[in-house]
C-alpha positions as MATLAB code, in Angstrom:
seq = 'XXXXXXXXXXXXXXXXXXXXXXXXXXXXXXXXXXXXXXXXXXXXXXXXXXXXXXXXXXXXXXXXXXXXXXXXXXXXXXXXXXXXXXXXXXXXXXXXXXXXXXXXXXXXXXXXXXXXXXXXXXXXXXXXXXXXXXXXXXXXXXXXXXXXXXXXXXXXXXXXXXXXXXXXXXXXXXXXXXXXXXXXXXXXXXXXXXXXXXXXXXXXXXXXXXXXXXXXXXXXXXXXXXXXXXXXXXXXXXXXXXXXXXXXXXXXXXXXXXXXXXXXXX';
ca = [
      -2.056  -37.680   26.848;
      -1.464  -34.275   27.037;
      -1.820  -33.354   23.410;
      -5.074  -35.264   23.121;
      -6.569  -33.186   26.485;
      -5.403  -30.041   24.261;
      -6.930  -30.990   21.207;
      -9.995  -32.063   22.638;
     -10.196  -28.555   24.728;
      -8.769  -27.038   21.175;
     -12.343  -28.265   19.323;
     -14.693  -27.118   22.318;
     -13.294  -23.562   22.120;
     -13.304  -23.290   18.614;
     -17.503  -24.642   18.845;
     -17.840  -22.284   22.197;
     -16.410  -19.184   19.600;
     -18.062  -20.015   16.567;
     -14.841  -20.594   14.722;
     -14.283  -23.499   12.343;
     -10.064  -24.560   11.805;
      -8.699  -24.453    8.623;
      -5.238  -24.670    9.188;
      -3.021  -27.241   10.441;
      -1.758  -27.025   14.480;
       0.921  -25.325   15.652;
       2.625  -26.068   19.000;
       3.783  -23.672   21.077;
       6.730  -23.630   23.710;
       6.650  -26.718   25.478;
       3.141  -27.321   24.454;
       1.941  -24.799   26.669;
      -0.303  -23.473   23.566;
      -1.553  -24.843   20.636;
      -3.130  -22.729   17.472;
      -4.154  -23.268   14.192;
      -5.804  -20.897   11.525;
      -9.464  -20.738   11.555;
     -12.542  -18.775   10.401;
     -14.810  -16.973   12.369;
     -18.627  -16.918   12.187;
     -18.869  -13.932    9.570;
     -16.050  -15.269    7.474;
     -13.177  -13.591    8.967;
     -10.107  -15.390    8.435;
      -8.332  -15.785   12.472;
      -5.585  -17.405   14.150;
      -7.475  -19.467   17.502;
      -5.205  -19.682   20.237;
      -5.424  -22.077   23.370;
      -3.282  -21.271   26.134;
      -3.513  -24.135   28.812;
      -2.440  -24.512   32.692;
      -3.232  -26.146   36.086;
      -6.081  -24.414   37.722;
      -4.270  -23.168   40.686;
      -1.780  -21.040   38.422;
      -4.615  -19.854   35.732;
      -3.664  -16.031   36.698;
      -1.459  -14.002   36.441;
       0.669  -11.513   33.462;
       1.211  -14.729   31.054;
      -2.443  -16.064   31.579;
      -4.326  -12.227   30.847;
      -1.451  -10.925   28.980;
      -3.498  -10.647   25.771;
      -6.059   -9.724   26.505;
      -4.869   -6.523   28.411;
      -2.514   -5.643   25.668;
      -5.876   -5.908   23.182;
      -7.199   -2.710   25.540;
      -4.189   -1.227   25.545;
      -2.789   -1.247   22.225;
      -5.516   -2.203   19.382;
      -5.359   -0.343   16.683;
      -2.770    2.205   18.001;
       0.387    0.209   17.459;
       0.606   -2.939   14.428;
      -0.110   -6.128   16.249;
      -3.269   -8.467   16.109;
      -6.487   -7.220   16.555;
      -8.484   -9.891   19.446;
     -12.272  -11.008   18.001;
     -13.134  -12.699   21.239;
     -12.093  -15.149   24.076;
     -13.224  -17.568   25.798;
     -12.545  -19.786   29.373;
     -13.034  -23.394   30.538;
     -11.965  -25.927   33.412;
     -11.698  -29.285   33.418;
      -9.552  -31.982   35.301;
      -7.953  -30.008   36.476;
      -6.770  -27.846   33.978;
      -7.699  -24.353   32.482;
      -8.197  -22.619   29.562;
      -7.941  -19.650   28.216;
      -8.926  -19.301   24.060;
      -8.192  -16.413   21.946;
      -9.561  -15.317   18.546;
      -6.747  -13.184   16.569;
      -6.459  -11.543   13.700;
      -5.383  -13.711   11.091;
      -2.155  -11.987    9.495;
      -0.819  -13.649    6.188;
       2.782  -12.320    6.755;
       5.373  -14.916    7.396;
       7.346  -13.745   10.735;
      11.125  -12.943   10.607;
      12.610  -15.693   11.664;
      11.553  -19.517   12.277;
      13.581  -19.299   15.860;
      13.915  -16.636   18.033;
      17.391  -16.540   17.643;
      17.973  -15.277   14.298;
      20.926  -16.981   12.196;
      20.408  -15.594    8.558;
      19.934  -11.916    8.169;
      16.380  -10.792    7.133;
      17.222   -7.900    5.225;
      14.452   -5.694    6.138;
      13.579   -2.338    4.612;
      14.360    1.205    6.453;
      10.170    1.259    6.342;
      10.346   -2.116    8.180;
      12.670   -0.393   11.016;
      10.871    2.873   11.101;
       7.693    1.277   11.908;
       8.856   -0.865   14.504;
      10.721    1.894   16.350;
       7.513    4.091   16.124;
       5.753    0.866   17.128;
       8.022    0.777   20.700;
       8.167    4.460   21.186;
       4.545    4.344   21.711;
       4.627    1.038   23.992;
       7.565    2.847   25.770;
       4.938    5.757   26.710;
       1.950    3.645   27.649;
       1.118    3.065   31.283;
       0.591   -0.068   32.968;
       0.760   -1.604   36.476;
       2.142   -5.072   34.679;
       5.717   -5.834   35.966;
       8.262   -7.571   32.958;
      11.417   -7.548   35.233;
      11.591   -7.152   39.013;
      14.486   -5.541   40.201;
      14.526   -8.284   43.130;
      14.882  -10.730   40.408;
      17.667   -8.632   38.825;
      19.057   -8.354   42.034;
      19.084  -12.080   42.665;
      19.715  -13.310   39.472;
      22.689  -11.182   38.028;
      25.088  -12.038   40.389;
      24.261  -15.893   39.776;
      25.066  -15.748   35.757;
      27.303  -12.795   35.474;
      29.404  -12.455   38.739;
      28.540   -8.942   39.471;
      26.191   -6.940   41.518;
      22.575   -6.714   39.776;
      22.559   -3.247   38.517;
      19.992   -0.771   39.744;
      17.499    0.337   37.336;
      16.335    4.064   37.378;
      14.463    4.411   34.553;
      11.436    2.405   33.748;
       9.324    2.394   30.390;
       6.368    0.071   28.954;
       7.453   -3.128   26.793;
       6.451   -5.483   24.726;
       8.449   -8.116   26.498;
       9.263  -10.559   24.042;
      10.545   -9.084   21.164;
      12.683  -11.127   18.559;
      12.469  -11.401   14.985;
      10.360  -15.117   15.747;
       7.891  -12.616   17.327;
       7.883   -9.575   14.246;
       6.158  -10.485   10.629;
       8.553   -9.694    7.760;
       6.413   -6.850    5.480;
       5.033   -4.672    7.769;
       6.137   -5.726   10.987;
       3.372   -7.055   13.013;
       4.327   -7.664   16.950;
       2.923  -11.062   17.622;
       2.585  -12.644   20.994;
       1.972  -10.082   23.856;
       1.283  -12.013   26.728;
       4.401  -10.952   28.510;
       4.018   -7.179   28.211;
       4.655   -4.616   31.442;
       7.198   -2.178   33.093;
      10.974   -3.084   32.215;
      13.909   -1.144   31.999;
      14.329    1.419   29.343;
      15.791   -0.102   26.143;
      14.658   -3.643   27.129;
      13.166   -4.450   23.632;
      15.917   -3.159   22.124;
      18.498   -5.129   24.470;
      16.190   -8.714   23.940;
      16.284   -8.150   19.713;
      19.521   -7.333   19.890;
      21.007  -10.343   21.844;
      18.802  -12.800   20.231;
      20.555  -11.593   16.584;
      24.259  -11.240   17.766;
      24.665  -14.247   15.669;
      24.050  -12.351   12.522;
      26.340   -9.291   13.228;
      24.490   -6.993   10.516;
      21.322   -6.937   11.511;
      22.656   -6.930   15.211;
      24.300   -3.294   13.726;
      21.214   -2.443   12.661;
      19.363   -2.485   15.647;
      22.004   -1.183   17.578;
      21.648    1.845   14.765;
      18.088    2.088   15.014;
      17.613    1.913   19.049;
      19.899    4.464   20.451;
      19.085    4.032   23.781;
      21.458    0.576   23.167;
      24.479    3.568   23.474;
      22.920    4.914   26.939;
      23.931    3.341   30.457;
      20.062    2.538   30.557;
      20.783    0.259   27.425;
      23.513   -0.816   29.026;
      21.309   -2.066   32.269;
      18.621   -3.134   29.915;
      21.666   -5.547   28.097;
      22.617   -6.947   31.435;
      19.654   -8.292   32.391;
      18.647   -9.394   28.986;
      21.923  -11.314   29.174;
      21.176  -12.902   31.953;
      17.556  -14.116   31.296;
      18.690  -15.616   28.351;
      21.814  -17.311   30.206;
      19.220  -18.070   32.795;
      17.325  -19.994   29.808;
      20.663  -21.880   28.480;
      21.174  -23.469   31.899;
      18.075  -25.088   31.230;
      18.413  -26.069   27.688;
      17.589  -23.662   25.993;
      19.116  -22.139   22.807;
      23.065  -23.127   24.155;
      24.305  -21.827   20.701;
      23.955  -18.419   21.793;
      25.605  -18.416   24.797;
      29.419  -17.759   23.646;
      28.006  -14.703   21.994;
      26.643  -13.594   25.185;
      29.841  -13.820   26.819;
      31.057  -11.596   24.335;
      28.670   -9.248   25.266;
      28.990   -9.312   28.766;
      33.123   -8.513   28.260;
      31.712   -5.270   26.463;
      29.092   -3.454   28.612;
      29.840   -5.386   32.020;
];
């Protein structure tokens, strides 16, 4: 029931844009989206995005988190560029649809936990540290991490006190190699952008590739602040969102590497 009400919402935001699909659907985390390559009115090739949820919780970071990183970071850093959106109720449901750049690249890995190693170019790293460095030095009033969750959380997964965080930058959020293309890099899916502690993106690709140790040296060698006590903050709580996520379900084969982890910068 729920795919057809997405479909059906699907085809009457790809009529309300003026986009035709031409691609077959992809599904996104728990069916939350679903997207499909399409053209747009003046031939442009674009990825249409549908992001669904119950009218009352239709707000919010996840719900305009594209659309603010589209002001924010367009044609400054290598992500997307958004064509156009557009919004709809019904039944109790709403939706928001998004018109993307269409980029050919495949991404990095099929999962966001990365189990072969990519093997990507110096050129590939330089441009995705440039990439963050300017992300780092944007301003936004969008939160990533709370320190009350930190606070709360930490001592639930890891035992210890939640550590304080003192130094605050801009991230992207979500950054694995599911999330980066494989040529230039692209960063794909910025809905959960905002404040987070310094060396978060750094901290989230790196625990999400401890399973392939050299490209888990590589990012260590590329993102120094991984050496700092703020990348050692920023690992802590990355460690425990994603334990957070295993007690749920999610991704359990990574969890005896984050033990690991913890035994080295707890």
């Amino acid at each position: 029931m729920d795919q057809q009400r997405m479909r059906l919402a699907f085809a009457q935001s790809a009529q309300a844009l003026g986009a035709t699909v031409a691609g077959p659907e992809v599904w996104g985390w728990y069916g939350r989206t679903l997207s499909a390559r399409a053209q747009y009115s003046d031939q442009r090739a674009c990825w249409l995005r549908l992001l669904s949820a119950p009218e009352d919780k239709a707000a919010g970071k996840i719900w305009e988190g594209n659309r603010e990183a589209a002001a924010l970071f367009d044609g400054r850093v290598r992500k997307p560029l958004l064509y156009d959106t557009t919004q709809s109720s019904t039944d109790g449901y709403s939706y928001r649809a998004e018109l993307h750049q269409y980029i050919a690249e495949p991404v990095s890995s099929a999962s966001p936990v990365l189990r072969t190693d990519p093997d990507r170019s110096t050129r590939w790293w330089e441009s995705l540290r440039t990439d963050l460095e300017y992300v780092n030095s944007t301003l936004t009033d969008r939160v990533a991490v709370r320190q009350e969750w930190v606070d709360r959380t930490v001592p639930r997964f890891l035992h210890m006190p939640g550590p304080r965080i003192t130094d605050w930058t801009t991230a992207h959020g979500d950054l694995h190699t599911a999330n980066l293309t494989s040529l230039t890099p692209y960063l794909l899916d910025w809905e959960g952008f905002g404040r987070a502690p310094a060396g978060y993106d750094a901290a989230m690709l790196l625990v999400y590739s401890l399973l392939v140790p050299a490209f888990a040296r590589r990012v260590r060698d590329t993102f120094p602040v991984l050496k700092t006590e703020h990348g050692r903050v920023a690992q802590i709580i990355v460690i425990t969102e994603l334990l957070q996520s295993a007690s749920r379900g999610d991704h359990l084969e990574l969890v005896p590497a984050l033990r690991d982890l913890v035994a080295e910068v707890a």
